Every structure is written in C-alpha cells, then in structure tokens.
C-alpha cells in the first residue's frame, strides 16, 4: 500500500463544496490536512479546483477559528 494513511481521515473525505462553506480559518486547516495526509501541491490543487497560488494563499491564513459559545462562563479579563 503506497498511499499514506492518516489517523484523522483520507483525502477523499475533504469535499471542496463543503470546505468552502466553512470560515476561512477552517478552510486553511482543511488544506493543511491534505498536505499532512501526504498530498502533493498538484493533488491538492486538483482536488480543490484551485490554483497553486490560491492554495498558498489559504496556507498563509493564520487566523484562529473559535466556535460560537467558546468563552462562555470564562472571566473576560
């Protein structure tokens, strides 16, 4: 088996249509996951229908995603 398996899923599990409905930080994380699964830039661009420049742009996103409700009950200081 030459395909690299990851404990968090397989490349086929990342659906471009669903990925791009997510907030930008989560889109960036989806792209990072594809690379962590052993995908090449060519495979990632083909799977997502993006150019290499667009993929690099997503990889540069450093914003952190916080789910709604996080921080409830915590001291705001």
Short mmCIF file of N, CA, C and O in Angstrom, two decimals:
data_model
loop_
_atom_site.label_atom_id
_atom_site.label_comp_id
_atom_site.label_asym_id
_atom_site.label_seq_id
_atom_site.Cartn_x
_atom_site.Cartn_y
_atom_site.Cartn_z
N UNK A 1 0.85 -1.17 0.00
CA UNK A 1 0.00 0.00 0.00
C UNK A 1 0.89 1.24 0.00
O UNK A 1 1.58 1.52 0.97
N UNK A 2 0.91 1.98 -1.07
CA UNK A 2 1.78 3.15 -1.20
C UNK A 2 1.11 4.42 -0.67
O UNK A 2 1.78 5.40 -0.44
N UNK A 3 -0.17 4.40 -0.45
CA UNK A 3 -0.91 5.56 -0.01
C UNK A 3 -0.68 5.79 1.48
O UNK A 3 -0.71 4.87 2.28
N UNK A 4 -0.42 7.01 1.86
CA UNK A 4 -0.17 7.34 3.26
C UNK A 4 -1.51 7.52 3.97
O UNK A 4 -2.33 8.34 3.58
N UNK A 5 -1.72 6.77 5.03
CA UNK A 5 -2.96 6.88 5.80
C UNK A 5 -2.74 7.81 6.98
O UNK A 5 -1.68 7.81 7.60
N UNK A 6 -3.75 8.58 7.29
CA UNK A 6 -3.68 9.49 8.43
C UNK A 6 -4.73 9.10 9.44
O UNK A 6 -5.78 8.59 9.08
N UNK A 7 -4.45 9.35 10.69
CA UNK A 7 -5.39 8.95 11.73
C UNK A 7 -6.67 9.79 11.70
O UNK A 7 -7.67 9.40 12.26
N UNK A 8 -6.64 10.94 11.04
CA UNK A 8 -7.79 11.84 11.04
C UNK A 8 -8.57 11.80 9.74
O UNK A 8 -9.43 12.63 9.52
N UNK A 9 -8.29 10.88 8.85
CA UNK A 9 -9.09 10.77 7.64
C UNK A 9 -8.28 10.51 6.40
O UNK A 9 -7.09 10.29 6.44
N UNK A 10 -8.99 10.54 5.30
CA UNK A 10 -8.40 10.31 3.99
C UNK A 10 -8.68 11.53 3.11
O UNK A 10 -9.67 12.23 3.34
N UNK A 11 -7.85 11.79 2.13
CA UNK A 11 -8.06 12.96 1.27
C UNK A 11 -9.45 13.01 0.65
O UNK A 11 -10.02 14.09 0.50
N UNK A 12 -10.02 11.87 0.35
CA UNK A 12 -11.36 11.86 -0.27
C UNK A 12 -12.42 12.41 0.68
O UNK A 12 -13.51 12.78 0.24
N UNK A 13 -12.10 12.44 1.97
CA UNK A 13 -13.05 12.94 2.96
C UNK A 13 -13.19 14.45 2.98
O UNK A 13 -14.08 14.99 3.62
N UNK A 14 -12.31 15.16 2.28
CA UNK A 14 -12.39 16.61 2.24
C UNK A 14 -13.08 17.01 0.95
O UNK A 14 -12.51 16.93 -0.13
N UNK A 15 -14.33 17.41 1.09
CA UNK A 15 -15.17 17.78 -0.05
C UNK A 15 -15.02 19.28 -0.31
O UNK A 15 -15.33 20.09 0.57
N UNK A 16 -14.55 19.67 -1.49
CA UNK A 16 -14.35 21.10 -1.77
C UNK A 16 -15.62 21.93 -1.57
O UNK A 16 -15.56 23.02 -1.02
N UNK A 17 -16.75 21.41 -2.00
CA UNK A 17 -18.01 22.16 -1.89
C UNK A 17 -18.31 22.48 -0.42
O UNK A 17 -18.68 23.60 -0.08
N UNK A 18 -18.10 21.51 0.45
CA UNK A 18 -18.36 21.73 1.88
C UNK A 18 -17.25 22.54 2.53
O UNK A 18 -17.51 23.38 3.39
N UNK A 19 -16.01 22.30 2.11
CA UNK A 19 -14.87 23.02 2.68
C UNK A 19 -15.03 24.52 2.51
O UNK A 19 -14.82 25.29 3.44
N UNK A 20 -15.46 24.95 1.33
CA UNK A 20 -15.53 26.39 1.06
C UNK A 20 -16.77 27.05 1.62
O UNK A 20 -16.94 28.26 1.49
N UNK A 21 -17.62 26.30 2.31
CA UNK A 21 -18.73 26.89 3.06
C UNK A 21 -18.29 27.25 4.48
O UNK A 21 -19.00 27.94 5.19
N UNK A 22 -17.14 26.76 4.88
CA UNK A 22 -16.62 26.98 6.23
C UNK A 22 -15.93 28.33 6.34
O UNK A 22 -15.52 28.91 5.34
N UNK A 23 -15.77 28.83 7.57
CA UNK A 23 -15.00 30.07 7.77
C UNK A 23 -13.57 29.90 7.25
O UNK A 23 -13.03 28.78 7.24
N UNK A 24 -12.98 30.99 6.83
CA UNK A 24 -11.64 30.97 6.22
C UNK A 24 -10.59 30.21 7.04
O UNK A 24 -9.85 29.41 6.47
N UNK A 25 -10.51 30.41 8.36
CA UNK A 25 -9.50 29.65 9.11
C UNK A 25 -9.71 28.13 9.01
O UNK A 25 -8.74 27.37 8.98
N UNK A 26 -10.95 27.69 8.94
CA UNK A 26 -11.22 26.26 8.82
C UNK A 26 -10.89 25.75 7.41
O UNK A 26 -10.45 24.61 7.24
N UNK A 27 -11.09 26.60 6.40
CA UNK A 27 -10.68 26.24 5.04
C UNK A 27 -9.17 26.02 5.00
O UNK A 27 -8.69 25.05 4.43
N UNK A 28 -8.45 26.94 5.62
CA UNK A 28 -6.99 26.83 5.66
C UNK A 28 -6.57 25.54 6.35
O UNK A 28 -5.65 24.86 5.90
N UNK A 29 -7.24 25.18 7.43
CA UNK A 29 -6.91 23.95 8.14
C UNK A 29 -7.19 22.73 7.28
O UNK A 29 -6.43 21.76 7.29
N UNK A 30 -8.26 22.77 6.50
CA UNK A 30 -8.56 21.67 5.58
C UNK A 30 -7.45 21.47 4.56
O UNK A 30 -7.07 20.34 4.24
N UNK A 31 -6.92 22.58 4.05
CA UNK A 31 -5.81 22.50 3.09
C UNK A 31 -4.57 21.92 3.77
O UNK A 31 -3.89 21.06 3.23
N UNK A 32 -4.30 22.38 4.99
CA UNK A 32 -3.15 21.86 5.73
C UNK A 32 -3.29 20.35 5.96
O UNK A 32 -2.31 19.60 5.87
N UNK A 33 -4.49 19.91 6.27
CA UNK A 33 -4.73 18.49 6.49
C UNK A 33 -4.41 17.67 5.24
O UNK A 33 -3.84 16.58 5.34
N UNK A 34 -4.76 18.19 4.07
CA UNK A 34 -4.44 17.46 2.84
C UNK A 34 -2.94 17.26 2.71
O UNK A 34 -2.49 16.17 2.34
N UNK A 35 -2.17 18.29 3.02
CA UNK A 35 -0.71 18.14 2.94
C UNK A 35 -0.20 17.18 4.01
O UNK A 35 0.70 16.39 3.76
N UNK A 36 -0.80 17.22 5.19
CA UNK A 36 -0.39 16.30 6.25
C UNK A 36 -0.73 14.85 5.89
O UNK A 36 -0.10 13.93 6.39
N UNK A 37 -1.71 14.68 5.03
CA UNK A 37 -2.08 13.34 4.56
C UNK A 37 -1.15 12.86 3.45
O UNK A 37 -1.34 11.79 2.90
N UNK A 38 -0.17 13.68 3.10
CA UNK A 38 0.81 13.27 2.10
C UNK A 38 0.48 13.69 0.68
O UNK A 38 1.14 13.24 -0.26
N UNK A 39 -0.50 14.57 0.51
CA UNK A 39 -0.86 15.02 -0.83
C UNK A 39 0.18 16.02 -1.34
O UNK A 39 0.72 16.81 -0.57
N UNK A 40 0.42 16.00 -2.63
CA UNK A 40 1.32 16.97 -3.27
C UNK A 40 0.53 18.22 -3.63
O UNK A 40 -0.71 18.22 -3.60
N UNK A 41 1.22 19.28 -3.98
CA UNK A 41 0.55 20.51 -4.40
C UNK A 41 -0.36 20.22 -5.59
O UNK A 41 -1.50 20.70 -5.64
N UNK A 42 0.11 19.41 -6.53
CA UNK A 42 -0.70 19.07 -7.69
C UNK A 42 -1.97 18.34 -7.31
O UNK A 42 -3.05 18.59 -7.87
N UNK A 43 -1.86 17.43 -6.36
CA UNK A 43 -3.05 16.69 -5.91
C UNK A 43 -4.02 17.60 -5.18
O UNK A 43 -5.23 17.49 -5.36
N UNK A 44 -3.50 18.50 -4.36
CA UNK A 44 -4.35 19.41 -3.62
C UNK A 44 -5.08 20.36 -4.57
O UNK A 44 -6.28 20.57 -4.45
N UNK A 45 -4.35 20.93 -5.52
CA UNK A 45 -4.99 21.85 -6.46
C UNK A 45 -6.05 21.13 -7.29
O UNK A 45 -7.12 21.68 -7.54
N UNK A 46 -5.78 19.90 -7.70
CA UNK A 46 -6.76 19.14 -8.48
C UNK A 46 -7.99 18.81 -7.63
O UNK A 46 -9.13 18.94 -8.10
N UNK A 47 -7.79 18.41 -6.40
CA UNK A 47 -8.91 18.04 -5.52
C UNK A 47 -9.80 19.24 -5.23
O UNK A 47 -11.02 19.13 -5.20
N UNK A 48 -9.19 20.41 -5.00
CA UNK A 48 -9.95 21.58 -4.60
C UNK A 48 -10.37 22.48 -5.75
O UNK A 48 -11.19 23.37 -5.58
N UNK A 49 -9.78 22.28 -6.92
CA UNK A 49 -10.11 23.13 -8.06
C UNK A 49 -9.54 24.53 -7.92
O UNK A 49 -10.12 25.50 -8.41
N UNK A 50 -8.42 24.64 -7.24
CA UNK A 50 -7.76 25.93 -7.03
C UNK A 50 -6.41 25.95 -7.72
O UNK A 50 -5.85 24.91 -8.02
N UNK A 51 -5.89 27.15 -7.92
CA UNK A 51 -4.52 27.27 -8.44
C UNK A 51 -3.55 27.10 -7.28
O UNK A 51 -3.93 27.21 -6.11
N UNK A 52 -2.29 26.87 -7.60
CA UNK A 52 -1.26 26.76 -6.57
C UNK A 52 -1.16 28.06 -5.77
O UNK A 52 -0.97 28.04 -4.56
N UNK A 53 -1.33 29.19 -6.45
CA UNK A 53 -1.28 30.48 -5.77
C UNK A 53 -2.42 30.61 -4.76
O UNK A 53 -2.22 31.10 -3.65
N UNK A 54 -3.61 30.15 -5.12
CA UNK A 54 -4.75 30.20 -4.20
C UNK A 54 -4.51 29.29 -2.99
O UNK A 54 -4.85 29.65 -1.87
N UNK A 55 -3.94 28.11 -3.24
CA UNK A 55 -3.64 27.19 -2.15
C UNK A 55 -2.62 27.82 -1.21
O UNK A 55 -2.78 27.79 0.02
N UNK A 56 -1.57 28.42 -1.76
CA UNK A 56 -0.57 29.09 -0.92
C UNK A 56 -1.20 30.22 -0.12
O UNK A 56 -0.85 30.46 1.03
N UNK A 57 -2.16 30.93 -0.73
CA UNK A 57 -2.87 31.99 -0.02
C UNK A 57 -3.63 31.44 1.18
O UNK A 57 -3.60 32.03 2.27
N UNK A 58 -4.30 30.31 1.00
CA UNK A 58 -5.00 29.69 2.12
C UNK A 58 -4.04 29.23 3.19
O UNK A 58 -4.32 29.34 4.38
N UNK A 59 -2.89 28.71 2.77
CA UNK A 59 -1.90 28.24 3.75
C UNK A 59 -1.34 29.38 4.58
O UNK A 59 -0.87 29.17 5.69
N UNK A 60 -1.39 30.59 4.05
CA UNK A 60 -0.85 31.75 4.77
C UNK A 60 -1.83 32.29 5.81
O UNK A 60 -1.45 33.14 6.63
N UNK A 61 -3.07 31.82 5.80
CA UNK A 61 -4.06 32.28 6.76
C UNK A 61 -3.66 31.81 8.15
O UNK A 61 -3.47 30.62 8.38
N UNK A 62 -3.50 32.74 9.05
CA UNK A 62 -3.08 32.40 10.41
C UNK A 62 -4.17 32.67 11.44
O UNK A 62 -3.95 32.47 12.63
N UNK A 63 -5.32 33.13 10.98
CA UNK A 63 -6.41 33.42 11.92
C UNK A 63 -6.84 32.15 12.62
O UNK A 63 -6.82 31.07 12.04
N UNK A 64 -7.22 32.29 13.85
CA UNK A 64 -7.69 31.14 14.62
C UNK A 64 -9.20 31.13 14.60
O UNK A 64 -9.84 32.17 14.72
N UNK A 65 -9.77 29.96 14.47
CA UNK A 65 -11.22 29.83 14.47
C UNK A 65 -11.69 29.51 15.88
O UNK A 65 -11.14 28.63 16.53
N UNK A 66 -12.68 30.22 16.34
CA UNK A 66 -13.28 29.94 17.65
C UNK A 66 -14.75 29.62 17.43
O UNK A 66 -15.45 30.38 16.77
N UNK A 67 -15.18 28.49 17.94
CA UNK A 67 -16.58 28.11 17.81
C UNK A 67 -17.44 29.03 18.65
O UNK A 67 -17.03 29.48 19.71
N UNK A 68 -18.66 29.27 18.20
CA UNK A 68 -19.61 30.05 18.97
C UNK A 68 -19.82 29.44 20.33
O UNK A 68 -19.91 28.22 20.45
N UNK A 69 -19.85 30.24 21.35
CA UNK A 69 -20.06 29.73 22.70
C UNK A 69 -18.77 29.51 23.46
O UNK A 69 -18.80 29.34 24.67
N UNK A 70 -17.64 29.46 22.76
CA UNK A 70 -16.38 29.31 23.48
C UNK A 70 -16.16 30.58 24.28
O UNK A 70 -16.38 31.68 23.82
N UNK A 71 -15.76 30.40 25.49
CA UNK A 71 -15.53 31.55 26.35
C UNK A 71 -16.70 31.85 27.26
O UNK A 71 -16.60 32.68 28.15
N UNK A 72 -17.84 31.20 27.04
CA UNK A 72 -18.99 31.41 27.90
C UNK A 72 -18.65 30.94 29.30
O UNK A 72 -18.16 29.83 29.49
N UNK A 73 -18.91 31.79 30.26
CA UNK A 73 -18.64 31.42 31.64
C UNK A 73 -17.20 31.66 32.06
O UNK A 73 -16.81 31.37 33.17
N UNK A 74 -16.38 32.17 31.14
CA UNK A 74 -14.99 32.45 31.49
C UNK A 74 -14.85 33.93 31.82
O UNK A 74 -15.60 34.78 31.34
N UNK A 75 -13.89 34.23 32.66
CA UNK A 75 -13.60 35.60 33.02
C UNK A 75 -13.14 36.35 31.78
O UNK A 75 -12.19 35.95 31.12
N UNK A 76 -13.79 37.47 31.42
CA UNK A 76 -13.44 38.20 30.19
C UNK A 76 -12.11 38.92 30.25
O UNK A 76 -11.67 39.47 29.27
N UNK A 77 -11.43 38.93 31.39
CA UNK A 77 -10.16 39.65 31.50
C UNK A 77 -9.11 38.91 30.83
O UNK A 77 -8.55 38.12 30.59
#
